[in-house]
Amino acid sequence: MPIDKSMNVLIVDDYKTMLRIIRNLLKQIEFHNVEEATDGAEALAKLRSGNFGLVISDWNMQPMTGLQLLQEVRADAKLRGMPFIMVTAESKTENVVAAKQAGVSNYIVKPFNAETLRDKIEKVLGHA
Amino acid sequence: MHETFNSGRGEPDPFAPELRERLADLRARQPQAEPELVAEVVKAVLTTMSGDLNPKEVSLLAEVEELGRTIASAKQEIAALKVDDITDSHIPFATDELDAIVAHTASATHSILESCETLDAVAESLTGADATKLQDATTKIYEACSFQDITGQRITKVVATLKTIEAKVAHLVATFGEHATSHPLAGAGADGSQQTEADLLNGPQLPHHAMDQSDIDKLLASFE
């Protein structure tokens, strides 16, 4: 099934530089409709008021973390099917297990390369 | 000696009646003083001075006295270390320096990304192999720029560690030092009984401890 690259993608990270990097990498793989949020709470508000096809979120943010955002998304009747990729420097087994138990669609560890990002997006959206 | 056991200074002497009784007993047995008797009297006096302490208690008393000397010595050593300099100057200086590193690398990364975005715009106006080559190069620059996020998180961990040391030193000074300060201990109260999300947030792992993407892919696949 071809991936609709015109979909809105929400990227969430408290590092502005990281948002910029991900936005540019997405642009290179032809995802041009990208919105940004700098923490889970802002992201959740945008998700509830907008129309997004994919969330790419960091974990370690305040006041709402990426894991809490994921739990909110999975608990929300309208959002629970949203493809959700965690992109984080947290690489311990217990982190991956906790994210999976919360319903993460895929997990990318920082630092990552463009190929990994492309591959995970294709996997997640291919299964969506 | 006599004065020690006499209430001549007006202070109550709990040992005086017993001592007087022993002396009276000795005097009754031997009106003429002899060296052995004098030694016995001295021994009786010393026994009275240490009260009813048994050998174990005397040993414990000696240990307590030794502990007191150790604490006094530690206090002197802490004072000599100028620990106030650690909390007032050294650690704040180190954390400021680390904050400056984060700010400078962020600024440099911003400049690199700006240039890279310009190159990307040029690549869009090109076609063929040159466009591909240029875009591959900018992709690599974008990937490399994520170092700023990683180093920022590592430095944040170091700053948190320094602040913990600062709080511990302050606590040590408050306990032993002359110039007590009252910084609260960072992280106090965590009972560790149950893992919380905060326990999961450790930031980037050192390379020899970290799982790479293939390890994570395998772990995720194990859930399928």
Short mmCIF file of C-alpha atoms in Angstrom, two decimals:
data_model
loop_
_atom_site.label_atom_id
_atom_site.label_comp_id
_atom_site.label_asym_id
_atom_site.label_seq_id
_atom_site.Cartn_x
_atom_site.Cartn_y
_atom_site.Cartn_z
CA MET A 1 0.00 0.00 0.00
CA PRO A 2 1.56 3.33 -1.02
CA ILE A 3 2.19 5.76 1.81
CA ASP A 4 0.33 9.05 1.70
CA LYS A 5 3.15 11.52 2.19
CA SER A 6 0.79 14.48 2.19
CA MET A 7 -0.40 13.54 5.69
CA ASN A 8 0.24 15.82 8.64
CA VAL A 9 3.09 14.64 10.84
CA LEU A 10 3.51 15.91 14.40
CA ILE A 11 7.07 15.94 15.73
CA VAL A 12 7.59 16.44 19.47
CA ASP A 13 10.90 17.29 21.14
CA ASP A 14 12.05 19.83 23.71
CA TYR A 15 15.28 20.42 21.75
CA LYS A 16 14.50 22.92 18.99
CA THR A 17 17.56 21.72 17.12
CA MET A 18 16.25 18.17 17.10
CA LEU A 19 12.87 19.34 15.79
CA ARG A 20 14.68 21.14 13.00
CA ILE A 21 16.78 18.08 12.13
CA ILE A 22 13.78 15.75 12.03
CA ARG A 23 11.75 18.26 10.02
CA ASN A 24 14.54 18.50 7.42
CA LEU A 25 15.01 14.74 7.27
CA LEU A 26 11.25 14.30 6.78
CA LYS A 27 11.30 16.91 4.06
CA GLN A 28 14.03 14.95 2.28
CA ILE A 29 11.80 11.89 2.25
CA GLU A 30 8.95 14.06 1.01
CA PHE A 31 6.89 14.57 4.13
CA HIS A 32 6.30 18.29 3.79
CA ASN A 33 3.38 18.81 6.18
CA VAL A 34 5.13 18.80 9.50
CA GLU A 35 4.04 20.47 12.72
CA GLU A 36 6.05 20.80 15.91
CA ALA A 37 5.42 20.65 19.66
CA THR A 38 7.97 21.01 22.45
CA ASP A 39 6.33 18.80 25.09
CA GLY A 40 3.65 16.18 25.52
CA ALA A 41 0.92 18.55 26.67
CA GLU A 42 1.30 20.85 23.68
CA ALA A 43 1.41 17.82 21.39
CA LEU A 44 -1.78 16.37 22.89
CA ALA A 45 -3.62 19.66 22.40
CA LYS A 46 -2.50 19.77 18.75
CA LEU A 47 -3.47 16.14 18.17
CA ARG A 48 -6.94 16.72 19.60
CA SER A 49 -7.56 19.80 17.51
CA GLY A 50 -5.82 18.76 14.30
CA ASN A 51 -5.75 15.98 11.77
CA PHE A 52 -2.50 14.03 11.95
CA GLY A 53 -1.42 10.74 10.45
CA LEU A 54 1.77 10.15 12.44
CA VAL A 55 3.43 11.22 15.70
CA ILE A 56 7.22 11.17 16.12
CA SER A 57 8.01 11.97 19.73
CA ASP A 58 10.96 12.28 22.10
CA TRP A 59 10.50 10.71 25.55
CA ASN A 60 12.28 12.92 28.10
CA MET A 61 10.30 16.17 28.17
CA GLN A 62 8.53 18.28 30.78
CA PRO A 63 5.82 18.77 31.94
CA MET A 64 4.36 15.82 30.01
CA THR A 65 6.79 13.13 28.84
CA GLY A 66 6.62 11.23 25.59
CA LEU A 67 5.48 8.11 27.44
CA GLN A 68 2.65 10.02 29.11
CA LEU A 69 1.70 11.47 25.72
CA LEU A 70 1.62 7.95 24.27
CA GLN A 71 -0.59 6.75 27.14
CA GLU A 72 -2.95 9.69 26.62
CA VAL A 73 -3.12 9.00 22.90
CA ARG A 74 -3.88 5.31 23.44
CA ALA A 75 -6.54 6.20 26.02
CA ASP A 76 -8.28 8.66 23.71
CA ALA A 77 -11.03 7.08 21.64
CA LYS A 78 -10.36 9.34 18.66
CA LEU A 79 -6.57 9.04 18.74
CA ARG A 80 -5.93 5.51 19.93
CA GLY A 81 -5.07 4.17 16.46
CA MET A 82 -2.53 6.92 15.77
CA PRO A 83 0.86 5.59 14.55
CA PHE A 84 3.36 6.68 17.21
CA ILE A 85 7.15 6.45 16.91
CA MET A 86 9.31 7.14 19.95
CA VAL A 87 12.67 8.75 19.11
CA THR A 88 14.80 8.92 22.22
CA ALA A 89 18.26 8.57 23.74
CA GLU A 90 16.75 6.25 26.39
CA SER A 91 18.01 2.89 25.22
CA LYS A 92 17.65 0.54 28.18
CA THR A 93 15.64 -2.63 27.83
CA GLU A 94 13.14 -1.46 30.45
CA ASN A 95 12.51 1.70 28.41
CA VAL A 96 11.70 -0.24 25.26
CA VAL A 97 9.51 -2.65 27.25
CA ALA A 98 7.64 0.22 28.94
CA ALA A 99 7.07 1.96 25.61
CA LYS A 100 5.87 -1.25 23.98
CA GLN A 101 3.51 -1.95 26.86
CA ALA A 102 2.12 1.57 26.44
CA GLY A 103 1.43 0.82 22.79
CA VAL A 104 4.30 2.40 20.87
CA SER A 105 4.30 1.62 17.14
CA ASN A 106 8.09 1.69 16.81
CA TYR A 107 11.15 2.89 18.69
CA ILE A 108 14.21 4.73 17.38
CA VAL A 109 17.27 5.32 19.53
CA LYS A 110 19.24 8.55 19.21
CA PRO A 111 21.54 9.24 17.50
CA PHE A 112 19.80 7.83 14.44
CA ASN A 113 20.29 8.16 10.73
CA ALA A 114 17.91 9.11 7.94
CA GLU A 115 17.69 5.53 6.72
CA THR A 116 16.47 4.30 10.12
CA LEU A 117 13.86 7.07 10.25
CA ARG A 118 12.64 6.27 6.74
CA ASP A 119 12.57 2.53 7.46
CA LYS A 120 10.57 2.87 10.70
CA ILE A 121 8.08 5.29 9.14
CA GLU A 122 7.51 2.94 6.24
CA LYS A 123 7.03 -0.01 8.60
CA VAL A 124 4.60 1.87 10.84
CA LEU A 125 2.56 3.44 8.07
CA GLY A 126 2.63 0.24 6.08
CA HIS A 127 0.86 -1.44 9.00
CA ALA A 128 -1.49 1.46 9.74
CA MET B 1 43.46 14.17 96.63
CA HIS B 2 41.84 14.83 99.93
CA GLU B 3 40.17 17.91 98.54
CA THR B 4 38.72 15.94 95.62
CA PHE B 5 36.64 13.85 97.91
CA ASN B 6 35.83 16.57 100.35
CA SER B 7 32.73 18.60 99.89
CA GLY B 8 34.69 21.69 100.85
CA ARG B 9 33.69 23.43 97.56
CA GLY B 10 30.07 22.98 98.48
CA GLU B 11 29.45 20.39 95.73
CA PRO B 12 27.77 17.09 96.60
CA ASP B 13 30.20 14.17 96.43
CA PRO B 14 28.44 10.80 95.86
CA PHE B 15 31.65 8.86 96.52
CA ALA B 16 32.61 10.45 99.83
CA PRO B 17 30.56 8.22 102.22
CA GLU B 18 31.91 5.01 100.67
CA LEU B 19 35.48 6.29 100.68
CA ARG B 20 35.23 7.49 104.25
CA GLU B 21 33.90 4.09 105.27
CA ARG B 22 36.84 2.30 103.62
CA LEU B 23 39.37 4.65 105.18
CA ALA B 24 37.81 4.17 108.61
CA ASP B 25 37.94 0.41 108.15
CA LEU B 26 41.64 0.55 107.21
CA ARG B 27 42.43 2.87 110.09
CA ALA B 28 40.73 0.50 112.50
CA ARG B 29 42.72 -2.46 111.19
CA GLN B 30 46.09 -0.70 111.06
CA PRO B 31 46.58 2.60 112.90
CA GLN B 32 50.16 2.92 111.52
CA ALA B 33 50.24 3.61 107.78
CA GLU B 34 52.35 1.29 105.66
CA PRO B 35 53.17 1.55 101.88
CA GLU B 36 50.98 -1.44 101.02
CA LEU B 37 48.11 0.14 102.88
CA VAL B 38 48.64 3.45 101.13
CA ALA B 39 48.55 1.58 97.79
CA GLU B 40 45.34 -0.11 98.85
CA VAL B 41 43.86 3.25 99.73
CA VAL B 42 44.84 4.69 96.35
CA LYS B 43 43.33 1.69 94.62
CA ALA B 44 40.14 2.13 96.59
CA VAL B 45 40.06 5.79 95.66
CA LEU B 46 40.53 5.01 91.96
CA THR B 47 37.82 2.36 92.10
CA THR B 48 35.52 4.89 93.67
CA MET B 49 36.39 7.49 91.04
CA SER B 50 35.36 5.19 88.16
CA GLY B 51 32.20 4.32 90.00
CA ASP B 52 30.80 0.86 89.35
CA LEU B 53 32.17 0.48 85.81
CA ASN B 54 33.02 -3.05 84.83
CA PRO B 55 35.90 -3.82 82.41
CA LYS B 56 33.55 -3.88 79.38
CA GLU B 57 32.16 -0.47 80.27
CA VAL B 58 35.66 0.93 80.77
CA SER B 59 36.58 -0.42 77.31
CA LEU B 60 33.43 1.12 75.82
CA LEU B 61 34.27 4.43 77.47
CA ALA B 62 37.72 4.28 75.88
CA GLU B 63 36.13 3.59 72.48
CA VAL B 64 33.79 6.55 72.88
CA GLU B 65 36.73 8.76 73.82
CA GLU B 66 38.60 7.55 70.71
CA LEU B 67 35.54 8.25 68.57
CA GLY B 68 35.40 11.76 69.98
CA ARG B 69 39.04 12.31 69.06
CA THR B 70 38.38 10.98 65.52
CA ILE B 71 35.43 13.36 65.07
CA ALA B 72 37.50 16.30 66.33
CA SER B 73 40.25 15.35 63.89
CA ALA B 74 37.74 15.04 61.00
CA LYS B 75 36.38 18.48 61.81
CA GLN B 76 39.87 19.93 61.62
CA GLU B 77 40.54 18.19 58.31
CA ILE B 78 37.25 19.40 56.83
CA ALA B 79 38.00 22.94 57.93
CA ALA B 80 41.43 22.66 56.28
CA LEU B 81 39.80 21.53 53.00
CA LYS B 82 37.96 24.87 52.67
CA VAL B 83 34.80 23.00 51.67
CA ASP B 84 32.91 26.27 51.39
CA ASP B 85 34.98 26.90 48.26
CA ILE B 86 33.58 23.71 46.74
CA THR B 87 29.95 24.76 47.20
CA ASP B 88 30.45 28.51 46.75
CA SER B 89 32.88 28.55 43.88
CA HIS B 90 34.16 25.34 42.28
CA ILE B 91 30.87 23.57 41.52
CA PRO B 92 28.95 26.69 40.40
CA PHE B 93 31.92 27.51 38.14
CA ALA B 94 31.93 24.00 36.66
CA THR B 95 28.18 24.02 36.02
CA ASP B 96 28.38 27.48 34.42
CA GLU B 97 31.15 26.24 32.15
CA LEU B 98 29.09 23.23 31.13
CA ASP B 99 26.04 25.43 30.48
CA ALA B 100 28.26 27.59 28.27
CA ILE B 101 29.36 24.50 26.31
CA VAL B 102 25.71 23.62 25.67
CA ALA B 103 24.94 27.19 24.57
CA HIS B 104 27.96 27.37 22.24
CA THR B 105 27.31 24.00 20.62
CA ALA B 106 23.64 24.94 20.17
CA SER B 107 24.66 28.16 18.48
CA ALA B 108 27.17 26.36 16.24
CA THR B 109 24.62 23.68 15.35
CA HIS B 110 22.11 26.41 14.45
CA SER B 111 24.62 27.94 12.01
CA ILE B 112 25.44 24.56 10.48
CA LEU B 113 21.76 23.74 10.01
CA GLU B 114 21.09 27.11 8.43
CA SER B 115 23.83 26.52 5.86
CA CYS B 116 22.61 23.01 5.31
CA GLU B 117 19.07 24.22 4.61
CA THR B 118 20.50 26.62 2.02
CA LEU B 119 22.31 23.72 0.36
CA ASP B 120 19.08 21.72 0.43
CA ALA B 121 17.29 24.54 -1.37
CA VAL B 122 20.05 24.55 -4.01
CA ALA B 123 19.74 20.76 -4.36
CA GLU B 124 16.05 21.17 -5.14
CA SER B 125 16.93 23.39 -8.09
CA LEU B 126 19.31 20.79 -9.49
CA THR B 127 18.57 17.54 -11.24
CA GLY B 128 20.32 14.23 -11.72
CA ALA B 129 23.43 13.00 -9.98
CA ASP B 130 24.47 16.40 -8.62
CA ALA B 131 21.14 16.85 -6.85
CA THR B 132 21.38 13.37 -5.33
CA LYS B 133 24.99 13.93 -4.26
CA LEU B 134 24.19 17.24 -2.62
CA GLN B 135 21.16 15.87 -0.82
CA ASP B 136 23.12 12.85 0.45
CA ALA B 137 25.67 15.26 1.86
CA THR B 138 23.07 17.40 3.61
CA THR B 139 21.41 14.28 5.01
CA LYS B 140 24.72 13.29 6.60
CA ILE B 141 25.10 16.77 8.06
CA TYR B 142 21.58 16.63 9.54
CA GLU B 143 22.34 13.22 11.07
CA ALA B 144 25.63 14.45 12.52
CA CYS B 145 23.99 17.54 14.01
CA SER B 146 21.95 15.37 16.36
CA PHE B 147 25.17 15.23 18.44
CA GLN B 148 24.01 18.48 20.01
CA ASP B 149 20.96 16.82 21.53
CA ILE B 150 23.02 13.89 22.84
CA THR B 151 25.84 16.02 24.28
CA GLY B 152 23.28 18.35 25.80
CA GLN B 153 21.64 15.44 27.61
CA ARG B 154 25.00 14.06 28.75
CA ILE B 155 26.05 17.44 30.11
CA THR B 156 22.72 17.81 31.89
CA LYS B 157 23.46 14.50 33.64
CA VAL B 158 26.92 15.73 34.66
CA VAL B 159 25.46 18.97 36.02
CA ALA B 160 22.89 16.98 38.03
CA THR B 161 25.72 14.83 39.45
CA LEU B 162 27.73 17.91 40.40
CA LYS B 163 24.71 19.37 42.15
CA THR B 164 24.25 16.14 44.10
CA ILE B 165 27.92 16.28 45.18
CA GLU B 166 27.44 19.91 46.16
CA ALA B 167 24.45 19.00 48.33
CA LYS B 168 26.33 16.08 49.95
CA VAL B 169 29.31 18.31 50.74
CA ALA B 170 27.01 20.91 52.24
CA HIS B 171 25.40 18.19 54.35
CA LEU B 172 28.84 17.01 55.50
CA VAL B 173 29.82 20.53 56.44
CA ALA B 174 26.55 21.01 58.32
CA THR B 175 27.22 17.82 60.25
CA PHE B 176 30.92 18.20 61.03
CA GLY B 177 32.13 21.59 59.92
CA GLU B 178 32.40 24.86 61.78
CA HIS B 179 30.56 26.84 59.11
CA ALA B 180 27.37 24.85 58.78
CA THR B 181 25.19 25.37 55.73
CA SER B 182 21.70 24.09 55.23
CA HIS B 183 21.45 22.88 51.65
CA PRO B 184 18.88 20.10 51.31
CA LEU B 185 20.11 16.76 50.09
CA ALA B 186 19.16 16.17 46.47
CA GLY B 187 17.12 13.06 45.85
CA ALA B 188 16.50 12.40 49.51
CA GLY B 189 13.35 10.45 50.18
CA ALA B 190 13.44 8.16 47.16
CA ASP B 191 12.67 4.79 48.61
CA GLY B 192 13.33 2.85 45.43
CA SER B 193 10.58 0.42 46.32
CA GLN B 194 8.88 0.67 42.93
CA GLN B 195 10.19 1.75 39.55
CA THR B 196 8.63 4.99 38.41
CA GLU B 197 8.92 6.73 35.06
CA ALA B 198 11.60 8.96 36.62
CA ASP B 199 13.70 5.81 37.16
CA LEU B 200 13.49 5.14 33.44
CA LEU B 201 14.77 8.56 32.41
CA ASN B 202 18.54 8.11 32.42
CA GLY B 203 19.45 9.86 29.18
CA PRO B 204 21.96 8.52 26.69
CA GLN B 205 23.91 5.46 27.80
CA LEU B 206 27.66 5.28 27.43
CA PRO B 207 28.54 3.42 24.20
CA HIS B 208 29.72 0.23 25.92
CA HIS B 209 26.48 0.05 27.95
CA ALA B 210 24.05 1.12 25.25
CA MET B 211 21.76 -0.98 23.11
CA ASP B 212 22.02 -0.03 19.46
CA GLN B 213 19.12 0.16 17.00
CA SER B 214 19.47 -3.51 16.01
CA ASP B 215 19.24 -4.58 19.69
CA ILE B 216 16.09 -2.50 20.06
CA ASP B 217 14.61 -3.93 16.86
CA LYS B 218 15.21 -7.45 18.21
CA LEU B 219 13.66 -6.57 21.54
CA LEU B 220 10.61 -5.07 19.84
CA ALA B 221 10.31 -8.09 17.57
CA SER B 222 10.23 -10.34 20.63
CA PHE B 223 6.85 -8.83 21.50
CA GLU B 224 5.33 -9.84 18.16
#
